[in-house]
């Protein structure tokens, strides 16, 4: 047995580790995984000593991205849980762990370590969700956001692990100061007054730390500065071309490449070969890409507004074509002024009839209809009503896989790429079958 936290230490001197995790879902005993963790070491007075945060690549679909805001592209360079297991042990070893509904966070941690064949000791914990009512303090809601609002605690970055951990640290400070004012002065006093178990933990696993972390800001910077395969290949084309050739073949291939709003290396190579064979140089290809995106902007503006889903779709297409958001905004402004007589680029209006083709959906939708988030059940119902053959699984005979997240790492997405199955982003798919999404 290793010594646990000293229960006689005054609360204002006690250092706790405030933990928060973001996950793919709610069920650690199943296939749900941790995708982000933060540990904030703090004192009861509110002083933050240090912070640890990292995204984690679960090597699977990321679940409700509309809640936690993490996309597959964000975790592609992130460590796996096994990569940071030693660092997490180092953060928690010998401390009292604090969390808002800490059972949830520890259940996921125990599940992740269990996947590695490692058992964590029974960690002393304080739950801010339980602490307030146990101290006789009535709060209007169980949610961290409402508790922080009630006590006037800043809560920036809600549903990010670090943002929630910082807010929980602030909430813990307020509650402990209230406890101290009522004569509860040490960790032992809390254990006695609130019937909280403070066991001495068993032996902690000896796992080396790697120091490998990958925070949200790093992911955001990486994504914003990451050049696409397409941009590198366009740069390899001749600087100019005197030929003014028809490029329907290039546009048709571009249609297919951009259906999932990601240009793979193989697709980029194919586009490069076609452009080279047609004698299209850098200037011409760049012009074609801008015209293509402009046509998409016109389509989005046909009803006079650009919905959130359409905006995401345009941003994904612009990113794949290496066109910055400022240029996209300019296209939308121009499109608004000429929408009445603006034509479209050849190929964009050839929305093939999908009636009867087999489709499979993967990922939690970010789209909504009339303000309501599109559920899986509703999505399947709409696809069936449109005459599609909806499949539960990806097989070699599947025609199309519809991706909620173009960079999805779900098992279905991996199989589709392995089998060379046509993939399509959900925004494109719904537009193709005539469904108006917000």
Short mmCIF file of N, CA and C in Angstrom, two decimals, residues 199-343:
data_model
loop_
_atom_site.label_atom_id
_atom_site.label_comp_id
_atom_site.label_asym_id
_atom_site.label_seq_id
_atom_site.Cartn_x
_atom_site.Cartn_y
_atom_site.Cartn_z
N UNK A 199 -9.80 6.60 1.00
CA UNK A 199 -8.91 5.46 1.26
C UNK A 199 -7.47 5.75 0.87
N UNK A 200 -6.58 4.99 1.49
CA UNK A 200 -5.19 5.01 1.02
C UNK A 200 -5.14 4.15 -0.23
N UNK A 201 -4.71 4.72 -1.35
CA UNK A 201 -4.76 3.95 -2.60
C UNK A 201 -3.78 2.79 -2.60
N UNK A 202 -4.14 1.75 -3.37
CA UNK A 202 -3.24 0.63 -3.58
C UNK A 202 -2.07 1.09 -4.44
N UNK A 203 -1.23 0.14 -4.78
CA UNK A 203 -0.04 0.44 -5.57
C UNK A 203 -0.40 1.04 -6.91
N UNK A 204 0.21 2.15 -7.26
CA UNK A 204 -0.04 2.78 -8.55
C UNK A 204 0.81 2.11 -9.63
N UNK A 205 0.27 2.01 -10.82
CA UNK A 205 1.06 1.39 -11.91
C UNK A 205 2.27 2.24 -12.27
N UNK A 206 3.34 1.58 -12.60
CA UNK A 206 4.57 2.26 -12.98
C UNK A 206 4.62 2.35 -14.50
N UNK A 207 4.19 3.49 -15.04
CA UNK A 207 4.13 3.69 -16.48
C UNK A 207 4.97 4.92 -16.83
N UNK A 208 5.93 4.80 -17.69
CA UNK A 208 6.75 5.99 -18.03
C UNK A 208 5.93 7.05 -18.74
N UNK A 209 6.19 8.30 -18.39
CA UNK A 209 5.54 9.43 -19.07
C UNK A 209 6.26 9.71 -20.38
N UNK A 210 5.51 10.14 -21.36
CA UNK A 210 6.10 10.45 -22.67
C UNK A 210 6.22 11.96 -22.91
N UNK A 211 5.42 12.73 -22.16
CA UNK A 211 5.41 14.18 -22.38
C UNK A 211 4.73 14.57 -23.69
N UNK A 212 4.09 13.62 -24.33
CA UNK A 212 3.46 13.89 -25.62
C UNK A 212 2.04 14.38 -25.41
N UNK A 213 1.80 15.62 -25.75
CA UNK A 213 0.46 16.20 -25.65
C UNK A 213 0.13 16.94 -26.95
N UNK A 214 -1.16 17.09 -27.19
CA UNK A 214 -1.61 17.76 -28.41
C UNK A 214 -2.92 18.45 -28.09
N UNK A 215 -2.83 19.74 -27.75
CA UNK A 215 -3.99 20.49 -27.29
C UNK A 215 -4.84 21.00 -28.46
N UNK A 216 -6.03 21.47 -28.12
CA UNK A 216 -6.96 21.97 -29.15
C UNK A 216 -6.33 23.09 -29.97
N UNK A 217 -5.61 23.98 -29.31
CA UNK A 217 -5.02 25.09 -30.04
C UNK A 217 -4.01 24.59 -31.07
N UNK A 218 -3.22 23.58 -30.70
CA UNK A 218 -2.28 23.02 -31.65
C UNK A 218 -3.02 22.43 -32.84
N UNK A 219 -4.12 21.73 -32.57
CA UNK A 219 -4.91 21.14 -33.64
C UNK A 219 -5.48 22.21 -34.55
N UNK A 220 -5.96 23.30 -33.94
CA UNK A 220 -6.53 24.40 -34.73
C UNK A 220 -5.47 25.05 -35.60
N UNK A 221 -4.29 25.28 -35.02
CA UNK A 221 -3.19 25.88 -35.79
C UNK A 221 -2.75 24.96 -36.93
N UNK A 222 -2.70 23.66 -36.62
CA UNK A 222 -2.27 22.70 -37.63
C UNK A 222 -3.25 22.66 -38.78
N UNK A 223 -4.55 22.68 -38.45
CA UNK A 223 -5.59 22.62 -39.48
C UNK A 223 -5.59 23.87 -40.32
N UNK A 224 -5.41 25.03 -39.70
CA UNK A 224 -5.48 26.29 -40.44
C UNK A 224 -4.28 26.50 -41.35
N UNK A 225 -3.14 25.87 -41.01
CA UNK A 225 -1.95 26.07 -41.83
C UNK A 225 -1.62 24.88 -42.73
N UNK A 226 -2.46 23.85 -42.63
CA UNK A 226 -2.17 22.63 -43.37
C UNK A 226 -2.56 22.78 -44.84
N UNK A 227 -1.60 22.64 -45.72
CA UNK A 227 -1.89 22.68 -47.14
C UNK A 227 -2.47 21.34 -47.58
N UNK A 228 -3.41 21.38 -48.51
CA UNK A 228 -4.00 20.15 -49.02
C UNK A 228 -3.05 19.50 -50.02
N UNK A 229 -3.28 18.21 -50.28
CA UNK A 229 -2.54 17.52 -51.33
C UNK A 229 -2.70 18.29 -52.64
N UNK A 230 -3.91 18.80 -52.84
CA UNK A 230 -4.23 19.47 -54.09
C UNK A 230 -3.35 20.70 -54.30
N UNK A 231 -3.14 21.48 -53.25
CA UNK A 231 -2.35 22.70 -53.41
C UNK A 231 -0.91 22.38 -53.80
N UNK A 232 -0.37 21.30 -53.24
CA UNK A 232 1.01 20.91 -53.58
C UNK A 232 1.11 20.50 -55.05
N UNK A 233 0.10 19.78 -55.52
CA UNK A 233 0.15 19.31 -56.90
C UNK A 233 -0.10 20.44 -57.90
N UNK A 234 -1.01 21.35 -57.54
CA UNK A 234 -1.23 22.51 -58.42
C UNK A 234 0.07 23.30 -58.57
N UNK A 235 0.83 23.38 -57.47
CA UNK A 235 2.09 24.12 -57.52
C UNK A 235 3.09 23.47 -58.47
N UNK A 236 2.92 22.18 -58.75
CA UNK A 236 3.83 21.48 -59.64
C UNK A 236 3.46 21.65 -61.12
N UNK A 237 2.28 22.19 -61.38
CA UNK A 237 1.87 22.40 -62.77
C UNK A 237 2.68 23.54 -63.40
N UNK A 238 2.73 23.59 -64.72
CA UNK A 238 3.42 24.71 -65.37
C UNK A 238 2.84 26.05 -64.93
N UNK A 239 3.69 27.04 -64.88
CA UNK A 239 3.24 28.35 -64.37
C UNK A 239 2.16 28.97 -65.25
N UNK A 240 2.22 28.77 -66.56
CA UNK A 240 1.23 29.35 -67.46
C UNK A 240 0.87 28.34 -68.54
N UNK A 241 -0.22 28.59 -69.21
CA UNK A 241 -0.63 27.76 -70.34
C UNK A 241 -1.30 28.65 -71.37
N UNK A 242 -0.86 28.50 -72.60
CA UNK A 242 -1.44 29.31 -73.67
C UNK A 242 -2.71 28.67 -74.22
N UNK A 243 -2.93 27.38 -73.85
CA UNK A 243 -4.07 26.67 -74.42
C UNK A 243 -5.34 26.99 -73.64
N UNK A 244 -6.44 27.09 -74.40
CA UNK A 244 -7.75 27.32 -73.78
C UNK A 244 -8.61 26.12 -74.13
N UNK A 245 -8.43 25.02 -73.38
CA UNK A 245 -9.08 23.76 -73.73
C UNK A 245 -10.33 23.54 -72.88
N UNK A 246 -11.15 22.67 -73.37
CA UNK A 246 -12.29 22.24 -72.58
C UNK A 246 -11.76 21.41 -71.41
N UNK A 247 -12.33 21.60 -70.22
CA UNK A 247 -11.83 20.86 -69.07
C UNK A 247 -12.96 20.17 -68.31
N UNK A 248 -13.94 19.67 -69.07
CA UNK A 248 -15.05 18.95 -68.46
C UNK A 248 -14.54 17.73 -67.69
N UNK A 249 -13.55 17.04 -68.24
CA UNK A 249 -13.02 15.85 -67.59
C UNK A 249 -12.46 16.20 -66.21
N UNK A 250 -11.76 17.33 -66.13
CA UNK A 250 -11.19 17.75 -64.85
C UNK A 250 -12.31 18.06 -63.86
N UNK A 251 -13.36 18.77 -64.32
CA UNK A 251 -14.47 19.13 -63.44
C UNK A 251 -15.23 17.91 -62.96
N UNK A 252 -15.40 16.93 -63.85
CA UNK A 252 -16.12 15.72 -63.45
C UNK A 252 -15.36 15.01 -62.34
N UNK A 253 -14.04 14.93 -62.47
CA UNK A 253 -13.22 14.30 -61.44
C UNK A 253 -13.23 15.14 -60.17
N UNK A 254 -13.25 16.45 -60.32
CA UNK A 254 -13.30 17.34 -59.15
C UNK A 254 -14.62 17.15 -58.41
N UNK A 255 -15.73 16.98 -59.17
CA UNK A 255 -17.02 16.69 -58.55
C UNK A 255 -16.91 15.51 -57.60
N UNK A 256 -16.36 14.42 -58.13
CA UNK A 256 -16.26 13.20 -57.34
C UNK A 256 -15.30 13.36 -56.16
N UNK A 257 -14.17 14.01 -56.39
CA UNK A 257 -13.18 14.17 -55.33
C UNK A 257 -13.73 14.97 -54.16
N UNK A 258 -14.59 15.95 -54.47
CA UNK A 258 -15.07 16.86 -53.43
C UNK A 258 -16.40 16.44 -52.81
N UNK A 259 -16.92 15.31 -53.19
CA UNK A 259 -18.20 14.89 -52.63
C UNK A 259 -18.11 14.69 -51.12
N UNK A 260 -16.96 14.24 -50.64
CA UNK A 260 -16.80 14.09 -49.19
C UNK A 260 -16.04 15.26 -48.58
N UNK A 261 -15.79 16.27 -49.39
CA UNK A 261 -15.12 17.51 -48.97
C UNK A 261 -13.70 17.28 -48.46
N UNK A 262 -13.10 16.18 -48.87
CA UNK A 262 -11.69 15.89 -48.59
C UNK A 262 -11.06 15.40 -49.87
N UNK A 263 -9.90 15.94 -50.22
CA UNK A 263 -9.17 15.47 -51.39
C UNK A 263 -8.04 14.56 -50.92
N UNK A 264 -8.18 13.27 -51.22
CA UNK A 264 -7.15 12.33 -50.81
C UNK A 264 -5.94 12.45 -51.73
N UNK A 265 -4.84 11.83 -51.30
CA UNK A 265 -3.63 11.86 -52.11
C UNK A 265 -3.86 11.23 -53.47
N UNK A 266 -4.59 10.12 -53.48
CA UNK A 266 -4.88 9.44 -54.74
C UNK A 266 -5.73 10.31 -55.67
N UNK A 267 -6.75 10.99 -55.08
CA UNK A 267 -7.61 11.86 -55.89
C UNK A 267 -6.82 13.05 -56.43
N UNK A 268 -5.94 13.59 -55.58
CA UNK A 268 -5.13 14.73 -56.02
C UNK A 268 -4.20 14.34 -57.17
N UNK A 269 -3.63 13.16 -57.07
CA UNK A 269 -2.76 12.68 -58.15
C UNK A 269 -3.54 12.54 -59.45
N UNK A 270 -4.80 12.03 -59.33
CA UNK A 270 -5.63 11.89 -60.52
C UNK A 270 -5.96 13.23 -61.14
N UNK A 271 -6.29 14.21 -60.31
CA UNK A 271 -6.57 15.55 -60.81
C UNK A 271 -5.34 16.15 -61.47
N UNK A 272 -4.20 15.92 -60.86
CA UNK A 272 -2.96 16.46 -61.41
C UNK A 272 -2.67 15.88 -62.79
N UNK A 273 -2.90 14.57 -62.92
CA UNK A 273 -2.66 13.93 -64.22
C UNK A 273 -3.58 14.49 -65.30
N UNK A 274 -4.87 14.65 -64.94
CA UNK A 274 -5.83 15.19 -65.92
C UNK A 274 -5.46 16.61 -66.30
N UNK A 275 -5.12 17.44 -65.31
CA UNK A 275 -4.75 18.82 -65.60
C UNK A 275 -3.53 18.89 -66.50
N UNK A 276 -2.55 18.05 -66.22
CA UNK A 276 -1.34 18.02 -67.03
C UNK A 276 -1.64 17.58 -68.46
N UNK A 277 -2.49 16.56 -68.59
CA UNK A 277 -2.84 16.07 -69.94
C UNK A 277 -3.62 17.10 -70.75
N UNK A 278 -4.40 17.93 -70.05
CA UNK A 278 -5.18 18.96 -70.73
C UNK A 278 -4.37 20.23 -70.96
N UNK A 279 -3.15 20.26 -70.43
CA UNK A 279 -2.33 21.45 -70.59
C UNK A 279 -2.76 22.59 -69.68
N UNK A 280 -3.42 22.27 -68.59
CA UNK A 280 -3.86 23.32 -67.66
C UNK A 280 -2.72 23.67 -66.72
N UNK A 281 -2.33 24.92 -66.70
CA UNK A 281 -1.27 25.37 -65.81
C UNK A 281 -1.81 25.83 -64.48
N UNK A 282 -0.92 26.33 -63.64
CA UNK A 282 -1.31 26.78 -62.29
C UNK A 282 -2.42 27.81 -62.33
N UNK A 283 -2.26 28.82 -63.19
CA UNK A 283 -3.23 29.91 -63.24
C UNK A 283 -4.61 29.39 -63.62
N UNK A 284 -4.63 28.50 -64.62
CA UNK A 284 -5.91 28.00 -65.11
C UNK A 284 -6.58 27.11 -64.07
N UNK A 285 -5.79 26.24 -63.43
CA UNK A 285 -6.36 25.36 -62.41
C UNK A 285 -6.88 26.18 -61.23
N UNK A 286 -6.14 27.17 -60.82
CA UNK A 286 -6.60 28.05 -59.73
C UNK A 286 -7.89 28.75 -60.13
N UNK A 287 -7.97 29.19 -61.38
CA UNK A 287 -9.19 29.84 -61.89
C UNK A 287 -10.37 28.86 -61.86
N UNK A 288 -10.11 27.62 -62.27
CA UNK A 288 -11.16 26.60 -62.27
C UNK A 288 -11.64 26.35 -60.84
N UNK A 289 -10.72 26.26 -59.89
CA UNK A 289 -11.10 26.01 -58.50
C UNK A 289 -11.94 27.16 -57.94
N UNK A 290 -11.56 28.37 -58.25
CA UNK A 290 -12.33 29.53 -57.77
C UNK A 290 -13.71 29.56 -58.42
N UNK A 291 -13.77 29.24 -59.71
CA UNK A 291 -15.06 29.21 -60.40
C UNK A 291 -15.95 28.11 -59.82
N UNK A 292 -15.34 26.99 -59.50
CA UNK A 292 -16.08 25.87 -58.92
C UNK A 292 -16.68 26.27 -57.57
N UNK A 293 -15.85 26.87 -56.71
CA UNK A 293 -16.33 27.29 -55.39
C UNK A 293 -17.38 28.38 -55.53
N UNK A 294 -17.18 29.27 -56.49
CA UNK A 294 -18.16 30.33 -56.73
C UNK A 294 -19.51 29.74 -57.10
N UNK A 295 -19.49 28.66 -57.93
CA UNK A 295 -20.73 28.01 -58.32
C UNK A 295 -21.42 27.38 -57.11
N UNK A 296 -20.64 26.79 -56.20
CA UNK A 296 -21.21 26.25 -54.98
C UNK A 296 -21.85 27.36 -54.14
N UNK A 297 -21.19 28.52 -54.10
CA UNK A 297 -21.74 29.65 -53.35
C UNK A 297 -23.07 30.10 -53.94
N UNK A 298 -23.16 30.10 -55.26
CA UNK A 298 -24.40 30.49 -55.94
C UNK A 298 -25.52 29.52 -55.58
N UNK A 299 -25.20 28.21 -55.59
CA UNK A 299 -26.20 27.21 -55.24
C UNK A 299 -26.68 27.43 -53.81
N UNK A 300 -25.76 27.71 -52.90
CA UNK A 300 -26.12 27.92 -51.49
C UNK A 300 -27.00 29.14 -51.32
N UNK A 301 -26.83 30.14 -52.21
CA UNK A 301 -27.56 31.40 -52.07
C UNK A 301 -28.86 31.44 -52.89
N UNK A 302 -29.21 30.34 -53.52
CA UNK A 302 -30.40 30.36 -54.38
C UNK A 302 -31.66 30.73 -53.61
N UNK A 303 -31.73 30.36 -52.32
CA UNK A 303 -32.90 30.70 -51.52
C UNK A 303 -32.72 31.99 -50.73
N UNK A 304 -31.61 32.69 -50.99
CA UNK A 304 -31.39 33.99 -50.38
C UNK A 304 -30.60 33.97 -49.08
N UNK A 305 -30.37 32.80 -48.51
CA UNK A 305 -29.61 32.71 -47.26
C UNK A 305 -28.59 31.59 -47.35
N UNK A 306 -27.56 31.69 -46.52
CA UNK A 306 -26.60 30.60 -46.38
C UNK A 306 -26.76 30.03 -44.98
N UNK A 307 -27.27 28.81 -44.90
CA UNK A 307 -27.49 28.19 -43.59
C UNK A 307 -26.17 27.78 -42.97
N UNK A 308 -26.22 27.41 -41.68
CA UNK A 308 -25.00 26.95 -41.01
C UNK A 308 -24.42 25.73 -41.70
N UNK A 309 -25.29 24.81 -42.11
CA UNK A 309 -24.81 23.60 -42.79
C UNK A 309 -24.18 23.95 -44.13
N UNK A 310 -24.80 24.87 -44.87
CA UNK A 310 -24.24 25.28 -46.16
C UNK A 310 -22.90 25.99 -45.96
N UNK A 311 -22.81 26.77 -44.90
CA UNK A 311 -21.57 27.48 -44.62
C UNK A 311 -20.44 26.49 -44.33
N UNK A 312 -20.74 25.47 -43.51
CA UNK A 312 -19.73 24.44 -43.22
C UNK A 312 -19.32 23.72 -44.50
N UNK A 313 -20.30 23.45 -45.34
CA UNK A 313 -20.03 22.77 -46.60
C UNK A 313 -19.10 23.60 -47.48
N UNK A 314 -19.40 24.88 -47.60
CA UNK A 314 -18.57 25.77 -48.41
C UNK A 314 -17.16 25.90 -47.83
N UNK A 315 -17.07 26.00 -46.51
CA UNK A 315 -15.75 26.11 -45.88
C UNK A 315 -14.91 24.86 -46.12
N UNK A 316 -15.57 23.68 -46.05
CA UNK A 316 -14.84 22.43 -46.30
C UNK A 316 -14.36 22.36 -47.74
N UNK A 317 -15.22 22.78 -48.68
CA UNK A 317 -14.83 22.78 -50.09
C UNK A 317 -13.70 23.77 -50.34
N UNK A 318 -13.80 24.95 -49.74
CA UNK A 318 -12.75 25.96 -49.90
C UNK A 318 -11.42 25.46 -49.36
N UNK A 319 -11.46 24.80 -48.22
CA UNK A 319 -10.24 24.25 -47.62
C UNK A 319 -9.61 23.22 -48.55
N UNK A 320 -10.45 22.33 -49.11
CA UNK A 320 -9.93 21.29 -50.01
C UNK A 320 -9.33 21.89 -51.27
N UNK A 321 -9.86 23.04 -51.70
CA UNK A 321 -9.37 23.70 -52.90
C UNK A 321 -8.28 24.72 -52.61
N UNK A 322 -7.87 24.81 -51.33
CA UNK A 322 -6.83 25.75 -50.91
C UNK A 322 -7.22 27.20 -51.18
N UNK A 323 -8.48 27.52 -50.93
CA UNK A 323 -8.99 28.88 -51.06
C UNK A 323 -9.33 29.39 -49.66
N UNK A 324 -8.80 30.55 -49.30
CA UNK A 324 -8.99 31.03 -47.93
C UNK A 324 -10.40 31.55 -47.71
N UNK A 325 -10.76 31.69 -46.42
CA UNK A 325 -12.13 32.06 -46.07
C UNK A 325 -12.46 33.49 -46.49
N UNK A 326 -11.48 34.35 -46.53
CA UNK A 326 -11.73 35.73 -46.98
C UNK A 326 -12.19 35.73 -48.44
N UNK A 327 -11.53 34.90 -49.26
CA UNK A 327 -11.93 34.80 -50.67
C UNK A 327 -13.34 34.22 -50.78
N UNK A 328 -13.66 33.26 -49.92
CA UNK A 328 -15.00 32.68 -49.91
C UNK A 328 -16.04 33.74 -49.57
N UNK A 329 -15.76 34.56 -48.56
CA UNK A 329 -16.69 35.63 -48.19
C UNK A 329 -16.92 36.59 -49.36
N UNK A 330 -15.85 36.91 -50.09
CA UNK A 330 -15.97 37.79 -51.24
C UNK A 330 -16.85 37.16 -52.32
N UNK A 331 -16.70 35.85 -52.53
CA UNK A 331 -17.52 35.15 -53.51
C UNK A 331 -19.00 35.22 -53.14
N UNK A 332 -19.28 35.04 -51.85
CA UNK A 332 -20.66 35.09 -51.39
C UNK A 332 -21.26 36.47 -51.59
N UNK A 333 -20.47 37.51 -51.33
CA UNK A 333 -20.96 38.87 -51.52
C UNK A 333 -21.26 39.13 -53.00
N UNK A 334 -20.35 38.70 -53.86
CA UNK A 334 -20.55 38.88 -55.30
C UNK A 334 -21.77 38.09 -55.76
N UNK A 335 -21.89 36.85 -55.26
CA UNK A 335 -23.01 35.99 -55.65
C UNK A 335 -24.34 36.62 -55.27
N UNK A 336 -24.39 37.32 -54.15
CA UNK A 336 -25.63 37.94 -53.71
C UNK A 336 -26.09 39.02 -54.69
N UNK A 337 -25.13 39.70 -55.31
CA UNK A 337 -25.49 40.80 -56.20
C UNK A 337 -25.85 40.33 -57.60
N UNK A 338 -25.41 39.12 -57.98
CA UNK A 338 -25.66 38.66 -59.35
C UNK A 338 -26.44 37.36 -59.38
N UNK A 339 -27.13 37.01 -58.26
CA UNK A 339 -27.79 35.73 -58.17
C UNK A 339 -28.84 35.52 -59.25
N UNK A 340 -29.44 36.60 -59.71
CA UNK A 340 -30.53 36.46 -60.69
C UNK A 340 -30.07 35.93 -62.03
N UNK A 341 -28.82 36.26 -62.44
CA UNK A 341 -28.37 35.80 -63.76
C UNK A 341 -27.06 35.03 -63.70
N UNK A 342 -26.64 34.60 -62.49
CA UNK A 342 -25.37 33.88 -62.36
C UNK A 342 -25.52 32.44 -62.84
N UNK A 343 -24.65 31.99 -63.71
CA UNK A 343 -24.65 30.61 -64.16
C UNK A 343 -23.84 29.75 -63.22
#
